[in-house]
PDB file of C-alpha atoms in Angstrom:
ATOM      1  CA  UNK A   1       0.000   0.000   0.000  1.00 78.00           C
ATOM      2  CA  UNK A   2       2.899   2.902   0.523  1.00 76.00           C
ATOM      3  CA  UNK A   3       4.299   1.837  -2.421  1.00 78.00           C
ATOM      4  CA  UNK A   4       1.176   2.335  -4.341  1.00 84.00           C
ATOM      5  CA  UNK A   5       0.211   5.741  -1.805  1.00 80.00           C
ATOM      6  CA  UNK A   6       4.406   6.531  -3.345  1.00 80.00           C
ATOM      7  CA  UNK A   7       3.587   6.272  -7.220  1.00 81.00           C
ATOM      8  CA  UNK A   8       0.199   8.321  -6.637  1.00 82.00           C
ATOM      9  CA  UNK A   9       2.138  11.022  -5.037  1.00 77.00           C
ATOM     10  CA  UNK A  10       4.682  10.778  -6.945  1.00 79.00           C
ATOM     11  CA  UNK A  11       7.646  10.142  -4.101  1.00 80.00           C
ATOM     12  CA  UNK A  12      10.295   8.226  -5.432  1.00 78.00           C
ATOM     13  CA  UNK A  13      11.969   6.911  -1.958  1.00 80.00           C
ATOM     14  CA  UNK A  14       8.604   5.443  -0.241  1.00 78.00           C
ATOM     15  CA  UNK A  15      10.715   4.875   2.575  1.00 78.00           C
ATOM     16  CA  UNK A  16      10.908   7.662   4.329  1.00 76.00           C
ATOM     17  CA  UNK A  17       7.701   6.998   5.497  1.00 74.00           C
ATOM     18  CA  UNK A  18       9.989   6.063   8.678  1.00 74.00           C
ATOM     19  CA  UNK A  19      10.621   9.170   8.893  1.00 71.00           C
ATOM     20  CA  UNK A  20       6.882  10.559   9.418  1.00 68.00           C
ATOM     21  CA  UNK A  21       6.867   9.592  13.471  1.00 72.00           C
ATOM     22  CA  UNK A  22      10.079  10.780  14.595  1.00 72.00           C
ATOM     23  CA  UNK A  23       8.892  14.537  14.342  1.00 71.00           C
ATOM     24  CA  UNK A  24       5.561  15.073  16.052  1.00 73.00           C
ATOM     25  CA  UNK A  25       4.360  18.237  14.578  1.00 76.00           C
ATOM     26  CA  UNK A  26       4.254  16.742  11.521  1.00 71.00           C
ATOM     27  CA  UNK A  27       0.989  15.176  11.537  1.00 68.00           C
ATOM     28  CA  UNK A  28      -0.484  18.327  12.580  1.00 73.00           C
ATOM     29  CA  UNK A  29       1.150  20.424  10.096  1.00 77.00           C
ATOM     30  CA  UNK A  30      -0.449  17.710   7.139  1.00 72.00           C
ATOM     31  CA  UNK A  31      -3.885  18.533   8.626  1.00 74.00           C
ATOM     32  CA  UNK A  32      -3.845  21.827   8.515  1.00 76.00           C
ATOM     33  CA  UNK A  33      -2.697  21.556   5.352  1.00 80.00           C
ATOM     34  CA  UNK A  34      -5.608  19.512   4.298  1.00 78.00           C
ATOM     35  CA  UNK A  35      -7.667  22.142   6.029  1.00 79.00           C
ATOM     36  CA  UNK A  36      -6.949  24.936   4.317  1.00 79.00           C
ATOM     37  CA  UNK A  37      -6.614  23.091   0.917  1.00 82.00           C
ATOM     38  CA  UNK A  38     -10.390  22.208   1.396  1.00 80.00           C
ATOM     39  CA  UNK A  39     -11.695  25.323   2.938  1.00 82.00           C
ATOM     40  CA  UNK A  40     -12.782  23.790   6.611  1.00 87.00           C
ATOM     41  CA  UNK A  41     -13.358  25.220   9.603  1.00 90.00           C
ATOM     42  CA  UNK A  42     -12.109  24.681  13.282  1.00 89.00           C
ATOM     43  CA  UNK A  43     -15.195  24.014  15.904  1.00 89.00           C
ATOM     44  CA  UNK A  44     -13.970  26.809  17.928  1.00 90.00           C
ATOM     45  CA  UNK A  45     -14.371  29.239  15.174  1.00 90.00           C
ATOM     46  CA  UNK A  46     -15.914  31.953  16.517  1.00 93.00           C
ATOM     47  CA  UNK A  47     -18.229  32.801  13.647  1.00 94.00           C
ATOM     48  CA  UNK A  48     -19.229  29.269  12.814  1.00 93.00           C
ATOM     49  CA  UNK A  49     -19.222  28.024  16.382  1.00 93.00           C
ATOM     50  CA  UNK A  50     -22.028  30.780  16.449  1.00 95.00           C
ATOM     51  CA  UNK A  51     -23.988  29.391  13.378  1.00 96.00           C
ATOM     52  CA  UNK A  52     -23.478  25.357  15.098  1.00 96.00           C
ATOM     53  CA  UNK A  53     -24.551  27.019  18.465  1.00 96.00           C
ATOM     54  CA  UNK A  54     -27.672  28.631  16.376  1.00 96.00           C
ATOM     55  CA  UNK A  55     -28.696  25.609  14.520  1.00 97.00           C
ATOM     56  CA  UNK A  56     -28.415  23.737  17.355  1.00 97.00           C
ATOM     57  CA  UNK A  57     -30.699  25.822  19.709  1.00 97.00           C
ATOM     58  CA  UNK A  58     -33.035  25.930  16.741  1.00 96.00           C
ATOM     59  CA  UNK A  59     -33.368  21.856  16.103  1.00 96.00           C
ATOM     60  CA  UNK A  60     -33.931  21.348  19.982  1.00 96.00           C
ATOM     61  CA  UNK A  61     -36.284  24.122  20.377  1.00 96.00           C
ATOM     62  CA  UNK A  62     -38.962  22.925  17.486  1.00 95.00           C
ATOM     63  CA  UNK A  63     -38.101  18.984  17.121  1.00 94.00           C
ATOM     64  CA  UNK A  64     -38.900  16.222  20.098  1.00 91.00           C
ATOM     65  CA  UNK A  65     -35.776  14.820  19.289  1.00 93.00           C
ATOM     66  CA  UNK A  66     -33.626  12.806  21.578  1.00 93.00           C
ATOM     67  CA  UNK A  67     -30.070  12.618  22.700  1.00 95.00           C
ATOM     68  CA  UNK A  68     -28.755  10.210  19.628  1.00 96.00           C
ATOM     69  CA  UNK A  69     -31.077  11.767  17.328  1.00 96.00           C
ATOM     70  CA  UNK A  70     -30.021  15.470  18.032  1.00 97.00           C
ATOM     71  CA  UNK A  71     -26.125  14.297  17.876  1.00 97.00           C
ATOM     72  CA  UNK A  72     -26.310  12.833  14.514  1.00 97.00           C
ATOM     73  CA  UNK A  73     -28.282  16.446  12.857  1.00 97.00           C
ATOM     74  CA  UNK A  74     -25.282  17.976  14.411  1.00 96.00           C
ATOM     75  CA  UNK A  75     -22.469  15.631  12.791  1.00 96.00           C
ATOM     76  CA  UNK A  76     -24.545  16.116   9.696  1.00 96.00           C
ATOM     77  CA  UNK A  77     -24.292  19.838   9.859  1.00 96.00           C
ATOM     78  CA  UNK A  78     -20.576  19.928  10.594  1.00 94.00           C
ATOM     79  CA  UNK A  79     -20.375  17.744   7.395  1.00 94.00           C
ATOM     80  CA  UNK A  80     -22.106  19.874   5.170  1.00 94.00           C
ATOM     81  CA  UNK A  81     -20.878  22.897   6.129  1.00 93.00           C
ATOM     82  CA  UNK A  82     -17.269  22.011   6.204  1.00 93.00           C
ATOM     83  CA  UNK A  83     -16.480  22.289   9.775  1.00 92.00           C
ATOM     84  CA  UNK A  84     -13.677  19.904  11.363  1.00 89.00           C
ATOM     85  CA  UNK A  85     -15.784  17.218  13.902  1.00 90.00           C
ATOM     86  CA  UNK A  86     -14.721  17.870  18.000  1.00 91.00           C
ATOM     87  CA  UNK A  87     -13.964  14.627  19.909  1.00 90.00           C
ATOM     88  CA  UNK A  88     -16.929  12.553  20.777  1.00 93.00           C
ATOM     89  CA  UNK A  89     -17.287  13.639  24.551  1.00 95.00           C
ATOM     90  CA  UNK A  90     -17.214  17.219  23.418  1.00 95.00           C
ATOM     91  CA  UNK A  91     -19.854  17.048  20.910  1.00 96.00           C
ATOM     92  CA  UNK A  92     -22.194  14.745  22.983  1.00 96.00           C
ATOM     93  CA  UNK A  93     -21.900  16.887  26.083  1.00 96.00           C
ATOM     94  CA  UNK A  94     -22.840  20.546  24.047  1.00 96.00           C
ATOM     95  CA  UNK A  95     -25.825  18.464  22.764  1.00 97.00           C
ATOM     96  CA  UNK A  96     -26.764  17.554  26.383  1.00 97.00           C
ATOM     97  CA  UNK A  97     -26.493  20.741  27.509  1.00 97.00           C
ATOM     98  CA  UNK A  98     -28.488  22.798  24.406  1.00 97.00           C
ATOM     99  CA  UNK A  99     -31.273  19.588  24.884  1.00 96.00           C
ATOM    100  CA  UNK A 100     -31.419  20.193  28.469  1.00 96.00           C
ATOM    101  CA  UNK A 101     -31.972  23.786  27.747  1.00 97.00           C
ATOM    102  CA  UNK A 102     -34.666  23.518  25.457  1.00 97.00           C
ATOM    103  CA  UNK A 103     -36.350  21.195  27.973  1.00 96.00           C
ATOM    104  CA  UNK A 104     -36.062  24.133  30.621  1.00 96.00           C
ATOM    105  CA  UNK A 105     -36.927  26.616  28.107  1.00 97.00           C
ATOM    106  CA  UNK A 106     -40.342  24.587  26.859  1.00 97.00           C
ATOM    107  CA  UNK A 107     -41.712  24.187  30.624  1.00 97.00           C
ATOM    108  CA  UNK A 108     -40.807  27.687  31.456  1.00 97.00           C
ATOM    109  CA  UNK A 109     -42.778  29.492  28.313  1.00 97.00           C
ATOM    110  CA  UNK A 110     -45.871  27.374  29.286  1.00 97.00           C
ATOM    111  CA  UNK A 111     -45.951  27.663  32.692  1.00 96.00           C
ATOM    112  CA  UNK A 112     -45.319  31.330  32.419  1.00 96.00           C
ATOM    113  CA  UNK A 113     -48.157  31.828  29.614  1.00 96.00           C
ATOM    114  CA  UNK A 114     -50.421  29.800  31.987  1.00 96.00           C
ATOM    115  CA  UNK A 115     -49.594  32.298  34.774  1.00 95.00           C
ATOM    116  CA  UNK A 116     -50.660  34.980  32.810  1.00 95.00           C
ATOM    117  CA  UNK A 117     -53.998  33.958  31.418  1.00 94.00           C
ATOM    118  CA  UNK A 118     -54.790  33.138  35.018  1.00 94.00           C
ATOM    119  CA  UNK A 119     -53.030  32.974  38.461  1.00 94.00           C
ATOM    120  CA  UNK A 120     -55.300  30.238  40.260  1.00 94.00           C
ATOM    121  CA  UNK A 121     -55.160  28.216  36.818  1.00 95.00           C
ATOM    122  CA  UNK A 122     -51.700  26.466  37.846  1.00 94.00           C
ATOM    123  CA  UNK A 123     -53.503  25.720  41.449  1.00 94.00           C
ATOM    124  CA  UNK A 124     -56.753  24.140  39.294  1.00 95.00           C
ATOM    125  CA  UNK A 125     -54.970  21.979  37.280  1.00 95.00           C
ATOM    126  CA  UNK A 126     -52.546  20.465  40.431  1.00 94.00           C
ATOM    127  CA  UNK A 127     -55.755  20.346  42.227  1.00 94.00           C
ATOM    128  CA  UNK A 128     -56.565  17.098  39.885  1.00 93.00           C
ATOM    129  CA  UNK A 129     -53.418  15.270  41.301  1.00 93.00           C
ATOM    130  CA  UNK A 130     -55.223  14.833  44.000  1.00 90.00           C
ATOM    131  CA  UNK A 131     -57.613  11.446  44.796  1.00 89.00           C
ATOM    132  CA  UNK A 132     -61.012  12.453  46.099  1.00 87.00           C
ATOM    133  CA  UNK A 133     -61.629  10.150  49.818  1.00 84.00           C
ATOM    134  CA  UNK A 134     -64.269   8.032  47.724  1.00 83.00           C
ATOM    135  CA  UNK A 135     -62.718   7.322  44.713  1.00 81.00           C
ATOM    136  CA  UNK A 136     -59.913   4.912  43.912  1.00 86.00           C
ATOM    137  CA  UNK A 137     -57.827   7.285  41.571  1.00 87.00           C
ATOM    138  CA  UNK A 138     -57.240  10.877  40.761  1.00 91.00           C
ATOM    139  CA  UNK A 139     -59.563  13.275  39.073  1.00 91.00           C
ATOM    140  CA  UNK A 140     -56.850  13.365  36.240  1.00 91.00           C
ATOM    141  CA  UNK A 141     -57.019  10.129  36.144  1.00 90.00           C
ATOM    142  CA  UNK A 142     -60.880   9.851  35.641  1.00 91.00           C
ATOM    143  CA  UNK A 143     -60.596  12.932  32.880  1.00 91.00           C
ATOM    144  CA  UNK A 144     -58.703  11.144  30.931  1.00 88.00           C
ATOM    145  CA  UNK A 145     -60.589   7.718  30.887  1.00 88.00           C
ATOM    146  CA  UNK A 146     -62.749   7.800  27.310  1.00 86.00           C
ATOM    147  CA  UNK A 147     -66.334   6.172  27.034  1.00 84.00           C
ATOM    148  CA  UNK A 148     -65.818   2.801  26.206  1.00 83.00           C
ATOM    149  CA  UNK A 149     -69.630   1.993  26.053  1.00 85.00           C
ATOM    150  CA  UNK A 150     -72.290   2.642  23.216  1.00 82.00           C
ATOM    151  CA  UNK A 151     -75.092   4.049  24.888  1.00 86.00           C
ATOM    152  CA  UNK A 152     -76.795   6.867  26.261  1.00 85.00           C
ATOM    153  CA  UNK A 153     -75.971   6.989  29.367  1.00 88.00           C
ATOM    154  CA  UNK A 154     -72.433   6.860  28.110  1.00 88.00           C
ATOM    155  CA  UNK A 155     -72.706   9.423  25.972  1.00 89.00           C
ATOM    156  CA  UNK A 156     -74.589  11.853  28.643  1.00 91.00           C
ATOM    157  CA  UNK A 157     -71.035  11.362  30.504  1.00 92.00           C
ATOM    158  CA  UNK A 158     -68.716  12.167  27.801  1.00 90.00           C
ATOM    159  CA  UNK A 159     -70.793  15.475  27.525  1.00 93.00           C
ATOM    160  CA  UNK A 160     -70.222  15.934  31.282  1.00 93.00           C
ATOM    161  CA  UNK A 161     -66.649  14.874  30.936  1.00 92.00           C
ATOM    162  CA  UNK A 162     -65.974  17.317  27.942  1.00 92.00           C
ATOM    163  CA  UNK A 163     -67.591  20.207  30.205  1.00 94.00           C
ATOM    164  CA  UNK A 164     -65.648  19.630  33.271  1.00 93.00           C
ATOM    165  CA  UNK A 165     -62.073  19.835  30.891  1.00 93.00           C
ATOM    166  CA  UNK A 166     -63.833  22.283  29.392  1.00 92.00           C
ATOM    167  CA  UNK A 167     -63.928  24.732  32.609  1.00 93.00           C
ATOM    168  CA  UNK A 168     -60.592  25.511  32.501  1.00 93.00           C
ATOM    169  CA  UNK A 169     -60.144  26.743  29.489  1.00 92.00           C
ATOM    170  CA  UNK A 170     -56.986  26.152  28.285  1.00 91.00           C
ATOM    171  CA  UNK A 171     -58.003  28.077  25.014  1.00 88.00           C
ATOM    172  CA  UNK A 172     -57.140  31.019  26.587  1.00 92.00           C
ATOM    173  CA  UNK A 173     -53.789  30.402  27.150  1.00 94.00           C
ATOM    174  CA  UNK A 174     -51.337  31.626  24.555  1.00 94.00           C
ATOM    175  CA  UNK A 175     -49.088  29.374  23.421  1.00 94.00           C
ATOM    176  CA  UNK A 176     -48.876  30.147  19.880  1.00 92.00           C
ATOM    177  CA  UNK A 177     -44.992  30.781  20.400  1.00 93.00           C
ATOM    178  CA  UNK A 178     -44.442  27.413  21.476  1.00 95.00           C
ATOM    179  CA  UNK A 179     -44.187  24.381  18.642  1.00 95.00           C
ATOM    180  CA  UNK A 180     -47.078  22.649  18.312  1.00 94.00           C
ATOM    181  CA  UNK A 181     -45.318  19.478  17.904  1.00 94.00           C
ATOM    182  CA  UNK A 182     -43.042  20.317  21.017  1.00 95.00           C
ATOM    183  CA  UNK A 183     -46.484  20.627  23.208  1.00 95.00           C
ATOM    184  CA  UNK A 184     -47.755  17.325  22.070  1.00 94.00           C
ATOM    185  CA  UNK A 185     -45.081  15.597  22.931  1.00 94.00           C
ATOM    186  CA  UNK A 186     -45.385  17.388  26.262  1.00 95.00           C
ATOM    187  CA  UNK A 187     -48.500  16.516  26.410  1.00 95.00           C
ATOM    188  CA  UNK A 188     -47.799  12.592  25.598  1.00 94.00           C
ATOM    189  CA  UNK A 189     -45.504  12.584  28.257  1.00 93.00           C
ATOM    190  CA  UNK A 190     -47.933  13.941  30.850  1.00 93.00           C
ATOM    191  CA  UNK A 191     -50.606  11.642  29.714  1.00 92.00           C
ATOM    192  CA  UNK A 192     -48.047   8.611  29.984  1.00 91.00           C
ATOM    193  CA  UNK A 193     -47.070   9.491  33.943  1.00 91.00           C
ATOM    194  CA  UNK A 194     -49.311   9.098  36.754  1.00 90.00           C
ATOM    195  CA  UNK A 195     -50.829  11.333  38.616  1.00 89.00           C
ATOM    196  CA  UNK A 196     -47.506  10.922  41.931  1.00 89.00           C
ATOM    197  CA  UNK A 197     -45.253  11.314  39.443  1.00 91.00           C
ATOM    198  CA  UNK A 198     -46.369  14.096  38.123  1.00 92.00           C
ATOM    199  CA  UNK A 199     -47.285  15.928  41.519  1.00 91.00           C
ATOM    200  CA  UNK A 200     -43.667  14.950  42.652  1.00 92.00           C
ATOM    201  CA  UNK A 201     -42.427  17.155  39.456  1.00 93.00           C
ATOM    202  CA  UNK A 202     -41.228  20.502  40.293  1.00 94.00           C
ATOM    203  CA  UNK A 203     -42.011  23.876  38.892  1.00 93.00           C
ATOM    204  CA  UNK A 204     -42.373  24.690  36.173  1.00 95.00           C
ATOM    205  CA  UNK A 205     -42.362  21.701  34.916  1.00 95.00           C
ATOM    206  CA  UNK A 206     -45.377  19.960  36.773  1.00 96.00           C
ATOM    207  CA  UNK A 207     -47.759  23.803  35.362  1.00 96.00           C
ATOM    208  CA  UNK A 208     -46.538  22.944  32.263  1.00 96.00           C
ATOM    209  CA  UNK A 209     -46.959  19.084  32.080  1.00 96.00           C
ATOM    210  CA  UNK A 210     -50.628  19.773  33.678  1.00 96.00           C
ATOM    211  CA  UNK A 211     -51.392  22.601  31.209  1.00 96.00           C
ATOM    212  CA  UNK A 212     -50.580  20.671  28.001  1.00 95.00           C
ATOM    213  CA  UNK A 213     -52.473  17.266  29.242  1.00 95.00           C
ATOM    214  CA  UNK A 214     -55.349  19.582  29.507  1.00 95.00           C
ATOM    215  CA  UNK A 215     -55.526  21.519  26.237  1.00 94.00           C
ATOM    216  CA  UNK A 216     -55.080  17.899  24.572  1.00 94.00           C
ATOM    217  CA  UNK A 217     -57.829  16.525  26.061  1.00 94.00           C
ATOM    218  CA  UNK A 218     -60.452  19.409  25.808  1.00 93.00           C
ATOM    219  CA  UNK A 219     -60.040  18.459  21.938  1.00 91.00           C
ATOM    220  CA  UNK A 220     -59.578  14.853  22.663  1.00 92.00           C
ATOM    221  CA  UNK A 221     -62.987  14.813  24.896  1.00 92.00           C
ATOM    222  CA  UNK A 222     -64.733  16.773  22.584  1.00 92.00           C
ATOM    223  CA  UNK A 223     -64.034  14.119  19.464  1.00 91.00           C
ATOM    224  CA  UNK A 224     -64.863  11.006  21.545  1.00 90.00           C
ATOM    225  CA  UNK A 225     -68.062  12.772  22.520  1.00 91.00           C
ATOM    226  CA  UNK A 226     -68.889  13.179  18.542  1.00 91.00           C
ATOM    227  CA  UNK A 227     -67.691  10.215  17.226  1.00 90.00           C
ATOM    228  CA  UNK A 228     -69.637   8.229  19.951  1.00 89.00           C
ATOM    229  CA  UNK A 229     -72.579  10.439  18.917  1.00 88.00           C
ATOM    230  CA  UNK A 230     -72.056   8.957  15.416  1.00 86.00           C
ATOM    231  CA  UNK A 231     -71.863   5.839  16.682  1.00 86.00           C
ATOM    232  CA  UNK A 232     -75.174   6.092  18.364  1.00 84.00           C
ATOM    233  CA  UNK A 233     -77.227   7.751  15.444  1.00 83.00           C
ATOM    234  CA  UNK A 234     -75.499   4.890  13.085  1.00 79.00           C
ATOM    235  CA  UNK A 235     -76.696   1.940  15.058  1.00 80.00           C
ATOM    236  CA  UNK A 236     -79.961   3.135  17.200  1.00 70.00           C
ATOM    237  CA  UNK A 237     -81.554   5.967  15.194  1.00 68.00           C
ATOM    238  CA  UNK A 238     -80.727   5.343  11.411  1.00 63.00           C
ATOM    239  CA  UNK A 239     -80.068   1.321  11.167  1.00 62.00           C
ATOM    240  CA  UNK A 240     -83.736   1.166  12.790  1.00 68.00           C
ATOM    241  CA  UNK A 241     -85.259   3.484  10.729  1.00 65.00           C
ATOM    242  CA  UNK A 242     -83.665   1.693   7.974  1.00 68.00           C
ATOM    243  CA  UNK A 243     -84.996  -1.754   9.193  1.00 67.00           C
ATOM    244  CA  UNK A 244     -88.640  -0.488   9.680  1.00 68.00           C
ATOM    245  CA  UNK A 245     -88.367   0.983   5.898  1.00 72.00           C
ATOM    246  CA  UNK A 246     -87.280  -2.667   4.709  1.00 71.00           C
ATOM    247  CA  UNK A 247     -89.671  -4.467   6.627  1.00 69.00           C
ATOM    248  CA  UNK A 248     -92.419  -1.744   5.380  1.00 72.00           C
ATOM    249  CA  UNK A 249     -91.218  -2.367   1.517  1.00 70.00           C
ATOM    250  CA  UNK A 250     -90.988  -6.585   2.482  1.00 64.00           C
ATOM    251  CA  UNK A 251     -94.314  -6.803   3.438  1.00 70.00           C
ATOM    252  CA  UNK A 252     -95.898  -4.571   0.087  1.00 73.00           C
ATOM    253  CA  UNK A 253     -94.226  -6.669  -2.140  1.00 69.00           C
ATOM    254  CA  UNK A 254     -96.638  -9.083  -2.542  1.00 73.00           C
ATOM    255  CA  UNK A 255     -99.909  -6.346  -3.379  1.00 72.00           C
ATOM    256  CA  UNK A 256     -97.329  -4.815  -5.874  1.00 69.00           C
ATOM    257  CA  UNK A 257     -96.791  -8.300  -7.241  1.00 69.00           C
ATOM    258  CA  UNK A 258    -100.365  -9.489  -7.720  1.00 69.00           C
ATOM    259  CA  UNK A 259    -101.049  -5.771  -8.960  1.00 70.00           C
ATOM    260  CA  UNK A 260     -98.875  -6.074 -11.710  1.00 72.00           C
ATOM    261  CA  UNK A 261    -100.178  -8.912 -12.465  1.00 70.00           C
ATOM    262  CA  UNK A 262    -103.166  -7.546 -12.980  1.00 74.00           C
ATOM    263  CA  UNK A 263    -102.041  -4.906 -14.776  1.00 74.00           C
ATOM    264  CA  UNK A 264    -100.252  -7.194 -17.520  1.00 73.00           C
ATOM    265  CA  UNK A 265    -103.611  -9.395 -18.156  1.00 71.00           C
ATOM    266  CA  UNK A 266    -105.796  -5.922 -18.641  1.00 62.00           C
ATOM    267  CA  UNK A 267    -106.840  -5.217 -22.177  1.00 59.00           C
ATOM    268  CA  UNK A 268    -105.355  -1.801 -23.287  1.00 54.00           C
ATOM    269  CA  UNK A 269    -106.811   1.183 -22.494  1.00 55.00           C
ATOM    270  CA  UNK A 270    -109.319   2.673 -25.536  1.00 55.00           C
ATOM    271  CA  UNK A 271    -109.123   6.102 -26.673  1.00 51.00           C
ATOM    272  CA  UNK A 272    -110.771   8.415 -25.382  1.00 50.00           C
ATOM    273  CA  UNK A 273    -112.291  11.234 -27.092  1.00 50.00           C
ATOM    274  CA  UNK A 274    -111.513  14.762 -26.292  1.00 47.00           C
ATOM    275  CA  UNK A 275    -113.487  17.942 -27.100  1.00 46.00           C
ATOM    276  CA  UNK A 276    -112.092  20.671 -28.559  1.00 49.00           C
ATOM    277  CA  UNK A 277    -112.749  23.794 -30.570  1.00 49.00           C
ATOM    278  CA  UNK A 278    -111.287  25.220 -33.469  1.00 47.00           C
ATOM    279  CA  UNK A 279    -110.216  28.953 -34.214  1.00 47.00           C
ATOM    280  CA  UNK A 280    -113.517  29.960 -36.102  1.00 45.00           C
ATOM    281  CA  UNK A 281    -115.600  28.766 -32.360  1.00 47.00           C
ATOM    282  CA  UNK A 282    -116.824  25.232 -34.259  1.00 47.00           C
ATOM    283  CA  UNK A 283    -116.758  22.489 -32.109  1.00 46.00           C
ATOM    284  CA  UNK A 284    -114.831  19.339 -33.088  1.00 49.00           C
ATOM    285  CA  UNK A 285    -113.970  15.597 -31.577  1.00 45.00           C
ATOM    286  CA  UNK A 286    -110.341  14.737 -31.402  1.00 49.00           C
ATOM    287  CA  UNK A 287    -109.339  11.173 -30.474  1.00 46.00           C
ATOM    288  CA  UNK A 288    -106.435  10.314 -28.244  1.00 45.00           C
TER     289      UNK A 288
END
């Protein structure tokens, strides 16, 4: 291999290859060489550390993107923009750290947005960590059970469900600054944590948590309570209307059989004779 490394590069001796570890500064001096024959850029550049440092912020702020994911869209923007790669530990630890801040940046925005549409909302929604002396679980916990029944009385209680999310209305809060797909995910994770864990949680965090779950399940309770509606008009309104009409037309179709019967052994109809007049007043009989 240095012999065929030697004819590419044209080096007659090949061995004073030997010769490339006996002077450190060597190796160095080959890749900035490389470098600046390429046009790349050191990570501690100060003007493109600012546009990593700015992408960076960006991705974490508006994707739910984890640890491994986040690292690799920052190798992949080092790549394309030319800029040399930091060791491992250093890249992984900046994405911690700009992750981490996102995370503390997400729950402060929606905590601080619910603040401001209302100061007792944060105390509502941590009021529904707690479990009522008759009841087994939370009043979270019971929001955020769906109907699973087809029937009225079912239905009557996804109404009252939908009401009671609805009285805190969440719609009021802005969040129109904050990415939508960012709050679901908030949202999910709330949903996915019970009711302890989520009272353990400290501020911001648990105001935020709370205030997401809620504004996805005022929408959530509002579509279960139509599509069971659906459901009910499908099966007890419109398929029995739709049975009486077929057991109506059933039961005709014998009169409509013998009457066509009937009607297909009758002579034809004669003509008829019509009275008319013509232009001068004269009477005259026109057959049809």
């Amino acid at each position: 291999m240095v012999e065929y490394l030697g004819e590419q590069l044209d080096i007659e001796d090949v061995s004073c290859v030997k010769q490339y570890t006996e002077r450190k500064p060597t190796a160095y001096q080959h890749a900035w060489e490389i470098r600046d024959a390429y046009a790349y850029h050191e990570y501690d550049d100060a003007e493109w550390g600012r546009k990593f440092r700015t992408f960076l912020h960006g991705r974490a702020w508006t994707h739910d993107e984890g640890l491994v994911a986040l690292f690799n869209q920052a190798v992949g923007w080092m790549r394309r923009h030319r800029v040399l790669l930091p060791g491992v530990s250093v890249l992984a630890r900046k994405v911690s750290e700009v992750r981490t801040a996102a995370e503390k940046r997400l729950h402060a925005t929606v905590s601080r947005a619910a603040h401001r549409a209302d100061a007792t909302l944060p105390g509502d929604l941590v009021a529904t960590l707690v479990t009522p002396e008759d009841a087994r679980f939370s009043e979270l916990e019971r929001l955020r059970r769906p109907p699973t029944r087809t029937t009225g009385t079912a239905f009557a209680r996804s109404l009252e469900r939908a009401d009671e999310i609805g009285a805190f209305q969440l719609g009021r809060v802005r969040l129109s600054q904050v990415p939508p797909n960012r709050l679901a995910a908030l949202a999910r994770y709330g949903l996915g944590s019970k009711a302890a864990s989520l009272e353990r949680a400290e501020e911001p965090k648990r105001t935020a948590m709370l205030t997401a779950v809620m504004r996805h399940l005022e929408a959530k309770a509002i579509d279960e309570a139509l599509d069971l509606f659906q459901v009910l008009m499908a099966t007890r309104l419109i398929s029995t209307a739709k049975r009486a009409t077929e057991k109506e037309r059933l039961f005709t179709l014998p009169q409509l059989e013998k009457a066509s019967r009937m009607l297909a052994r009758g002579p034809s109809p004669r003509p008829h004779r019509v009275l008319t007049r013509r232009h001068s007043g004269a009477a005259r009989v026109r057959c049809c």
